[in-house]
Coordinates of C-alpha atoms and ligand atoms in Angstrom, one line a residue:
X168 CA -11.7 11.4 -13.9
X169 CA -12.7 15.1 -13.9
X170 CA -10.7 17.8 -12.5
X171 CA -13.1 21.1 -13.3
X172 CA -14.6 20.3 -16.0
X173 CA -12.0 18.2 -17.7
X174 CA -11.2 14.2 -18.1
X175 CA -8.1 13.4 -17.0
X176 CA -5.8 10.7 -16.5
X177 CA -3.0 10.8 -14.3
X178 CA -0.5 10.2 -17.1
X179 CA -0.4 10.8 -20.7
X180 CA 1.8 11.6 -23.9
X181 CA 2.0 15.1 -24.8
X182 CA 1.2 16.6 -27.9
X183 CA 4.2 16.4 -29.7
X184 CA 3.9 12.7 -29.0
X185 CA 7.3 12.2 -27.2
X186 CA 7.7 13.8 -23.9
X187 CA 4.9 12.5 -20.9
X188 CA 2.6 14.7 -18.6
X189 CA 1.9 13.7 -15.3
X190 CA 0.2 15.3 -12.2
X191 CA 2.7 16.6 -9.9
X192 CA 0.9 15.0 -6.7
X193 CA 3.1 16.3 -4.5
X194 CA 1.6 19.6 -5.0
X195 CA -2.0 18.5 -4.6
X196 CA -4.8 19.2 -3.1
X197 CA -3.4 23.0 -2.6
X198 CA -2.3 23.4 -6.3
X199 CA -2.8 21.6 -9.4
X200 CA 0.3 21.3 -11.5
X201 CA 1.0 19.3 -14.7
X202 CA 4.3 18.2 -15.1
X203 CA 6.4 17.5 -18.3
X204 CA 8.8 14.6 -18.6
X205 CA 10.9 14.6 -21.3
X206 CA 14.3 12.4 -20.5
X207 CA 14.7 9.1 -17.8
X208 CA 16.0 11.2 -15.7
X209 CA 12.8 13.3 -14.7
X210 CA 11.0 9.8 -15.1
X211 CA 13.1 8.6 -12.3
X212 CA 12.9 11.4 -10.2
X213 CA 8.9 11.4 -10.6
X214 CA 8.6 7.9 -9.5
X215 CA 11.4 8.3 -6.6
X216 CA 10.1 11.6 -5.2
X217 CA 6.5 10.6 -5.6
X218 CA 5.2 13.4 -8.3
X219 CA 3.2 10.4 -9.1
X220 CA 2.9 6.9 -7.2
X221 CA 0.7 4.2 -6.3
X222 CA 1.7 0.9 -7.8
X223 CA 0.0 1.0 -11.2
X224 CA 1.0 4.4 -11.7
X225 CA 4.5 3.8 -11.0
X226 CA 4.0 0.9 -13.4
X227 CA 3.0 3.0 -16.3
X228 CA 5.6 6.2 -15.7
X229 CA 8.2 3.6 -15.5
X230 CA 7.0 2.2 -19.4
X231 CA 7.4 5.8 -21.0
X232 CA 10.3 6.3 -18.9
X233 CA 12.1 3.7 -20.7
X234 CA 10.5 5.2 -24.1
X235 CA 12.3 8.4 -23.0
X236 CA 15.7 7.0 -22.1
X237 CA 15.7 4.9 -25.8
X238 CA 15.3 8.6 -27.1
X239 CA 18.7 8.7 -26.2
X240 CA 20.5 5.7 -27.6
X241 CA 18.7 2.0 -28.9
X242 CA 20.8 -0.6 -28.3
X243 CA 21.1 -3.7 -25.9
X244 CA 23.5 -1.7 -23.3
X245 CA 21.4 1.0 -22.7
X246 CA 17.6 -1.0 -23.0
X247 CA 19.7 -3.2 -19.9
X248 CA 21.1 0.5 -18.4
X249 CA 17.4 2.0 -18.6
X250 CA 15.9 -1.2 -17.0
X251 CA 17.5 -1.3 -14.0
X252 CA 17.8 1.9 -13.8
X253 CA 13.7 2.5 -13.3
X254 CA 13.3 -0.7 -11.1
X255 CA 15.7 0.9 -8.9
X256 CA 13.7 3.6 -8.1
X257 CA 10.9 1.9 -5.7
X258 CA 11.2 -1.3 -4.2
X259 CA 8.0 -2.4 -2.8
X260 CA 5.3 -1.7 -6.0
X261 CA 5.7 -4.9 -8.0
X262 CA 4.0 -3.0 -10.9
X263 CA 7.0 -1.2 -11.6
X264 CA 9.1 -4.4 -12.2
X265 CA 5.8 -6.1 -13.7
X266 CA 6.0 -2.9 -16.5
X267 CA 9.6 -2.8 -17.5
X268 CA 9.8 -6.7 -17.7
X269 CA 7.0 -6.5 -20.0
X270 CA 8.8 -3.8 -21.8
X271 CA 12.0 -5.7 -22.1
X272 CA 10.6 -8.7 -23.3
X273 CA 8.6 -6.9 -26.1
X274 CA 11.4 -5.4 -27.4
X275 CA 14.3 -8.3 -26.9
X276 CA 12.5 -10.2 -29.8
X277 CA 12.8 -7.2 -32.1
X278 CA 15.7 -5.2 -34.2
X279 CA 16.7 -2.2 -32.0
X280 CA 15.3 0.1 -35.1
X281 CA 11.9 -0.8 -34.4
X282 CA 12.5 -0.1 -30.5
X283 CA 11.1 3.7 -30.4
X284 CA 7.6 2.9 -32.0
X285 CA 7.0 -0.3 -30.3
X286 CA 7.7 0.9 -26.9
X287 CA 5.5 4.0 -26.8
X288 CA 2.6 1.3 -28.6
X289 CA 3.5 -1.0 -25.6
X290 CA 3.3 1.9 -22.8
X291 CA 0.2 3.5 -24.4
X292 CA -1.1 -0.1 -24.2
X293 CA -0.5 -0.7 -20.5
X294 CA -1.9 2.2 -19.3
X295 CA -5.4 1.3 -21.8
X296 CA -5.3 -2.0 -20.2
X297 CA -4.8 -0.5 -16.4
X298 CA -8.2 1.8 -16.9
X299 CA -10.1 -1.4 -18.2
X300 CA -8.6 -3.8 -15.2
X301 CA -9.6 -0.9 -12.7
X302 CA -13.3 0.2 -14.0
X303 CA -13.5 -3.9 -13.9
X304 CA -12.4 -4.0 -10.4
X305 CA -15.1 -0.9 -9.8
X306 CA -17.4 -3.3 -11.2
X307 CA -16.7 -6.4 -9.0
X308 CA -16.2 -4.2 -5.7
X309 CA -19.7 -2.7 -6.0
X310 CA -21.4 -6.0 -6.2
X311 CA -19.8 -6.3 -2.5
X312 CA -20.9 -2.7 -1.5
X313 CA -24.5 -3.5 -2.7
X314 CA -24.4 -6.6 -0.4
X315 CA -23.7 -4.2 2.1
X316 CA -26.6 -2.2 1.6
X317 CA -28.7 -5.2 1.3
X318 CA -27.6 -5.9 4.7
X319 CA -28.4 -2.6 6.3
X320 CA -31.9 -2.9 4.9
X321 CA -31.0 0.3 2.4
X322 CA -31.1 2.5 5.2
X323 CA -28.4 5.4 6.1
X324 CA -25.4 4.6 4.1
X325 CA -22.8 2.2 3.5
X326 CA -19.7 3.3 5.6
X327 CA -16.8 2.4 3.9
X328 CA -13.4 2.7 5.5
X329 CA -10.2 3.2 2.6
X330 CA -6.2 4.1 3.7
X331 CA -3.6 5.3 1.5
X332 CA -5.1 6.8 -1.5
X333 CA -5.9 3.9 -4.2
X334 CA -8.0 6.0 -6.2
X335 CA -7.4 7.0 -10.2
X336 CA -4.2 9.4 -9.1
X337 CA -2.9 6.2 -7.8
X338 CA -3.7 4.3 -10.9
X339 CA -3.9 5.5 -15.0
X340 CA -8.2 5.9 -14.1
X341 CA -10.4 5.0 -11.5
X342 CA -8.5 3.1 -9.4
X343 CA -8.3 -0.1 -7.4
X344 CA -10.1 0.4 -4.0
X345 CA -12.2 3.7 -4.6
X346 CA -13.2 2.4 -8.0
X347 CA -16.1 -0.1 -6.4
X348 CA -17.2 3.3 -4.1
X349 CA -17.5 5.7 -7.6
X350 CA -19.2 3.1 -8.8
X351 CA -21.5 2.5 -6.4
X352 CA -21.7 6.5 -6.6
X353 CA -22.2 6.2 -10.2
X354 CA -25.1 3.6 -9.0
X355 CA -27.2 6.2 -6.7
X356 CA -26.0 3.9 -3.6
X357 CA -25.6 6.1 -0.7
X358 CA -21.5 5.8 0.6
X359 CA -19.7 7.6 3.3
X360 CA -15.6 7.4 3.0
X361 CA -13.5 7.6 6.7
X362 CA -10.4 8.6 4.8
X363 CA -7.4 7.7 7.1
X364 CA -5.1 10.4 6.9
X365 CA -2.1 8.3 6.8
X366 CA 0.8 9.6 8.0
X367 CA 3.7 10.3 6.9
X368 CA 2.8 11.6 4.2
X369 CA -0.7 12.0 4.3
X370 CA -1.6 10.7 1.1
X371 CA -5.4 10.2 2.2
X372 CA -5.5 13.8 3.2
X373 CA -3.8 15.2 0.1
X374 CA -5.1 13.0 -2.3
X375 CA -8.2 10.4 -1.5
X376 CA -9.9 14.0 0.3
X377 CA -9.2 15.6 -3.0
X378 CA -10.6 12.9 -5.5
X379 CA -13.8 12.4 -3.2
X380 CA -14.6 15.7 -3.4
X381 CA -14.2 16.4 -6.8
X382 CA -16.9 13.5 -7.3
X383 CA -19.0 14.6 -5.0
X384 CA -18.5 11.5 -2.6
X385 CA -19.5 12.4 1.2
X386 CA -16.1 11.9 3.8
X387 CA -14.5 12.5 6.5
X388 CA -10.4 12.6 7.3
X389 CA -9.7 10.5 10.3
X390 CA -6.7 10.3 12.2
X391 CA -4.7 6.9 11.5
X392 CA -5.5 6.2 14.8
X393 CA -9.0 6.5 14.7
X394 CA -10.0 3.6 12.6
X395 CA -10.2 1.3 15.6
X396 CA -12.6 3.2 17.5
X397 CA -15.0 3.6 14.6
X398 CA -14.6 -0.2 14.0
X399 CA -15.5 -0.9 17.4
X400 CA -18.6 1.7 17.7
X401 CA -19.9 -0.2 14.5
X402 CA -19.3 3.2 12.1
X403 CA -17.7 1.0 9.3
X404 CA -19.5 -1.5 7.3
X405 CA -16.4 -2.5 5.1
X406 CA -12.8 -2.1 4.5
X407 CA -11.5 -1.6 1.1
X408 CA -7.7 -0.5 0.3
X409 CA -5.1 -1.1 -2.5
X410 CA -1.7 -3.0 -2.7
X411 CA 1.5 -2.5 -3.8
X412 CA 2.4 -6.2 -3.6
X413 CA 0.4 -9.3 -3.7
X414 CA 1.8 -12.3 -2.6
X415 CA 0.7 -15.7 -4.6
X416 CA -0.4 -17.0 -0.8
X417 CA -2.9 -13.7 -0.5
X418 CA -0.8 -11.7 1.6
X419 CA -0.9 -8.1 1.0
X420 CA 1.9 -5.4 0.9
X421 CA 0.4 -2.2 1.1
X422 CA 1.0 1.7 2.9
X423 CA 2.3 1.3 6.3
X424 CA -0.8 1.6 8.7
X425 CA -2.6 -0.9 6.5
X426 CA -2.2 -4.2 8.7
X427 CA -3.2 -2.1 12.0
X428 CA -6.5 -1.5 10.1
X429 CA -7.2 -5.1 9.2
X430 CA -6.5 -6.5 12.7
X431 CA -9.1 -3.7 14.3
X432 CA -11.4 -4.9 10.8
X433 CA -11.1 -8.8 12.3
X434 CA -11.4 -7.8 15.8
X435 CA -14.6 -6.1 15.1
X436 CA -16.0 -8.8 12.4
X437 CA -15.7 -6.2 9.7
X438 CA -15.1 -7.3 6.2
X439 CA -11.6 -6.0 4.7
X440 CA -11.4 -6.0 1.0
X441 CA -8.2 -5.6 -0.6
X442 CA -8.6 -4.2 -4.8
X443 CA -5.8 -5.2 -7.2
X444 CA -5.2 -5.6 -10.8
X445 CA -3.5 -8.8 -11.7
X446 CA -0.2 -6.5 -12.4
X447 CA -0.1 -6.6 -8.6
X448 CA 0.3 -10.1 -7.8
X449 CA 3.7 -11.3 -7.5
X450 CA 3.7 -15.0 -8.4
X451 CA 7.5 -15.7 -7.3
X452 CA 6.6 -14.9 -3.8
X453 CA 4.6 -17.4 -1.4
X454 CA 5.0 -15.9 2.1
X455 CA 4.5 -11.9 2.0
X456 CA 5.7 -11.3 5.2
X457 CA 8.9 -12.8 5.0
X458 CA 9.5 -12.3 1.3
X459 CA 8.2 -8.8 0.2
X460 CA 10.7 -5.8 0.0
X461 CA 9.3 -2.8 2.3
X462 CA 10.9 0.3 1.1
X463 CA 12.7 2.7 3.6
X464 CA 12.4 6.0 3.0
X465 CA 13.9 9.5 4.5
X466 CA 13.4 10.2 8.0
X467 CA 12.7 14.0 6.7
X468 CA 9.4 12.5 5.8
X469 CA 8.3 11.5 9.4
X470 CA 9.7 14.7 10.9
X471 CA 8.5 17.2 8.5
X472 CA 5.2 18.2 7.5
X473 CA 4.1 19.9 4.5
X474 CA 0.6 22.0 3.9
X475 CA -0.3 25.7 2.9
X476 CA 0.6 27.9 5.4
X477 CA -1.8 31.3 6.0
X478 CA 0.0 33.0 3.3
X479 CA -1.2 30.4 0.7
X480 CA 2.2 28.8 0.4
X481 CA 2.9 25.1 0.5
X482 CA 5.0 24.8 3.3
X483 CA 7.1 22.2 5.5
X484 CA 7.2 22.3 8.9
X485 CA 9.0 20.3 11.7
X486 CA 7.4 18.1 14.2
X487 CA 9.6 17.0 16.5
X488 CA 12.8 18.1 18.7
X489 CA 16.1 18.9 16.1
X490 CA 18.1 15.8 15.7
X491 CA 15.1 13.9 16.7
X492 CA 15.7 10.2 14.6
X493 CA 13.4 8.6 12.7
X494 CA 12.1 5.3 11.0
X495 CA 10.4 5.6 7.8
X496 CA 8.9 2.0 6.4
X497 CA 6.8 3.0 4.1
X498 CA 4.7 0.0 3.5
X499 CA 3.7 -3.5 5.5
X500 CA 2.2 -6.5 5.0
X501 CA -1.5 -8.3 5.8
X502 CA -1.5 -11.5 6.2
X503 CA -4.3 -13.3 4.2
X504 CA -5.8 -14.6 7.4
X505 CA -7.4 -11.3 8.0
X506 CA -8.1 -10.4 4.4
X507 CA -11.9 -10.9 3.6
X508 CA -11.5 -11.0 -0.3
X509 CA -9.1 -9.8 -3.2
X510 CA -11.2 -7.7 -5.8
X511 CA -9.5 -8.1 -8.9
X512 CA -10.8 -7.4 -12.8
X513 CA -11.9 -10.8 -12.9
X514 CA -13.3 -11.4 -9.5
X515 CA -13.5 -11.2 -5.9
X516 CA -11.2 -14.3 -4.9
X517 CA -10.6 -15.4 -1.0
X518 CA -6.8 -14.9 -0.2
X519 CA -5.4 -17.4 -1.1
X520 CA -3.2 -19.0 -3.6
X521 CA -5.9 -21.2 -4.7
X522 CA -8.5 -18.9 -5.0
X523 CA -5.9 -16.2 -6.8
X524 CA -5.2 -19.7 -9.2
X525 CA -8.8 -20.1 -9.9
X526 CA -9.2 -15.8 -11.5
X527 CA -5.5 -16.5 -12.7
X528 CA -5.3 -20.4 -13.9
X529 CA -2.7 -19.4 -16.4
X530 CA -0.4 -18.8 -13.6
X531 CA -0.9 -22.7 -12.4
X532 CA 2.6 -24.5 -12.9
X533 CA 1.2 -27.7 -13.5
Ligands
LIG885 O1 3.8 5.3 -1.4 P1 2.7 5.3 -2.3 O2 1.8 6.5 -2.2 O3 3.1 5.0 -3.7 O4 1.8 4.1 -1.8 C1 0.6 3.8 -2.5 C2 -0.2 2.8 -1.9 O5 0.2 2.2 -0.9 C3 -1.5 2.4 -2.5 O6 -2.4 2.0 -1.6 C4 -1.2 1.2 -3.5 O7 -0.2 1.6 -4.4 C5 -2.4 0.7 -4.2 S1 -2.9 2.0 -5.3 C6 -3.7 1.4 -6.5

C-alpha cells in the first residue's frame, strides 16, 4: 500500500539481503519509523511487543526470524532452539506456528549447508503468497459489499463496520478484512468504515484510522461501545473483521471486543463476515471456544494509555487509581452460529467445518 507517495509492505529484506525492515507500529499513526531486524532476538521482541502484529504478519516476521537466528549457527539444536523459541512469543495467531512449521519442515529434508538460502527463498515465498491470498480475499469480500449496494438500491453508501485493524499493516499487503473495502474503493463503490477503537490498545485508532486515510476511504472512530447502538439504529450494513484463529468447526478467535460485536450484528440481523487466509485455520481444533489459546497480556496495557501529548511527544498516561488491577485477554472467540460467512482466497464459505472442507478439500481426512 502507499505511505506518501511510496509502496510499501509491512515487512521486507533489506538491501544487503540479510537483516529485515519492518514498520514499527507501535509508533504509528503519530510517527512513521522503519525498523531494522538483524538477529532472533529483535525478531522476538517485534512480534512480542507488537512493532508488528496481526496474525499473518506475525506469520511472516517469525519466517525471517528463524533466517536470522540460522545466521548464527545451522544445525539441528539450534533450527529446534529457534523454533520454539518464535512460537513462544504469541499464543493466540495460529499463523505464527503455521510459518515456522512450514519452515521446519522445508529445511528437515535438507543438508544444514543449504539451510541459509532456502529459508530466506521460503520466507520471501510466504510473504508473496500472503499478498496474493489477501488481494484474493479483497476480491471475494467485494462481491459481498456489492450485494450490499445492490440491496440499498445504490443509494448513500455501504456502511461497513471492521474492529481490530485487519488491514495490510496487519498482513504482508492489503489485508484480510479491509481488503474487500479497498477494493470496493478501488471499484468506485461508495463505503463508510465505523472503525471501533478497540481498547486496550487501540489498534483501530492507531492503525485502521491511519490506513483509511491514507487511501482516502471515508470513517469514523467509534467507541468499542458504540457498535451496538449503530447496529440497532440501522447505521451498519455489514460486519467484516479478521482472525487470529480459525477453528475447523468456524469458530473465530479474534481481538477481544470481537464476539460483543457479532452478538449486537445477530441481534440486529446484520451480516458479520469474518476474512481469513487459509494460514489461519487451525485444523487440529474442532471447538474454538474451548480449545483456542487466548493470550494474556500485561495489565500496563489496560491501565496505560499512549498518544502524542501537546508537545508532540508520544506519551503514556494512566487511567485509573495507582495499584488499580487489571485483566488483559487479548483476544476471544465467535462462535460460528453468529458468523454470516468466512471470506477466504478461495471463497466465501458458511462457518462451518463442511463448508471450510469444501474451499479446503485437501484438508478432508477421509
Ligand atoms: O493483537 P494483534 O494486534 O496482533 O491482533 C490482531 C487482530 O486481532 C487482527 O484482527 C487479526 O490478526 C486478523 S488480521 C489480518
Amino acid at each position: 500500500m502507499q505511505v506518501d507517495g511510496h509502496h510499501y509492505r509491512s515487512i521486507w529484506l533489506a538491501e544487503d539481503g540479510r537483516n529485515v525492515e519492518i514498520i514499527d507500529q507501535t509508533r504509528l499513526p503519530h510517527e512513521f519509523r522503519v525498523v531494522t531486524l538483524s538477529s532472533l532476538a529483535e525478531a522476538k521482541y517485534a512480534i512480542s511487543e507488537m512493532q508488528v502484529r496481526g496474525a499473518p504478519l506475525i506469520g511472516a516476521t517469525a519466517a525471517y526470524g528463524l533466517c536470522l537466528g540460522l545466521r548464527q549457527e545451522q544445525s539441528p539444536e539450534q533450527l529446534e532452539s529457534i523454533c520454539g523459541q518464535l512460537i513462544g512469543c504469541r499464543p493466540t495467531a495460529v499463523n505464527l506456528q503455521w510459518a515456522v512449521e512450514r519452515m521446519r519442515r522445508l529445511l528437515e529434508g535438507h543438508p544444514p549447508g543449504e539451510w541459509l538460502t532456502l529459508a530466506y527463498q521460503e520466507a520471501a515465498a510466504i510473504c508473496s503468497e500472503d499478498c496474493v491470498a489477501n488481494e484474493a480475499i479483497g476480491v471475494h469480500g467485494l462481491g459481498l459489499i456489492q450485494e450490499a449496494w445492490q440491496r440499498k438500491n445504490q443509494q448513500g453508501r455501504v456502511e461497513i463496520l471492521t474492529h481490530c485493524n485487519a488491514g495490510w499493516l496487519a498482513t504482508v499487503d492489503w489485508g484480510t478484512a479491509l481488503a474487500p473495502i479497498y477494493k470496493a474503493h478501488q471499484a468506485g463503490i461508495p463505503v463508510h468504515v465505523w472503525v471501533d477503537e478497540t481498547r486496550p490498545r487501540n489498534q483501530g485508532a492507531h492503525l485502521t484510522a491511519w490506513e483509511l486515510q491514507a487511501a482516502g476511504i471515508d470513517h469514523h472512530l467509534v467507541v468499542d461501545n458504540g457498535g451496538g447502538h449503530l447496529m440497532q439504529q440501522q447505521m451498519v450494513d455489514l460486519c467484516i473483521v479478521g482472525t487470529d484463529r480459525t477453528a475447523a468447526n468456524g469458530d473465530v478467535c479474534n481481538k477481544i471486543g470481537t464476539y460483543l460485536k457479532a452478538l449486537a450484528a445477530a441481534a440486529n440481523d446484520i451480516p458479520f463476515y469474518v476474512a481469513l487466509p487459509g494460514s489461519t485455520i487451525d485444523w487440529s481444533i474442532n471447538d474454538g471456544i474451548r480449545e483456542i489459546p487466548i493470550e494474556q497480556r500485561h495489565q500496563d496495557e489496560v491501565l496505560l494509555v499512549q498518544g502524542k501529548n501537546r508537545a508532540g511527544q508520544l506519551e503514556q498516561v494512566a487511567i485509573a487509581p495507582a495499584g488499580t488491577p487489571a485483566w488483559n485477554p487479548a483476544f476471544d472467540v465467535t462462535p460460528a452460529r453468529l458468523v454470516t460467512g468466512l471470506i477466504t482466497e478461495r471463497g466465501v464459505s458458511p462457518a462451518s467445518k463442511a463448508g471450510l472442507l469444501e474451499l479446503y478439500p485437501e484438508q478432508s481426512r477421509d
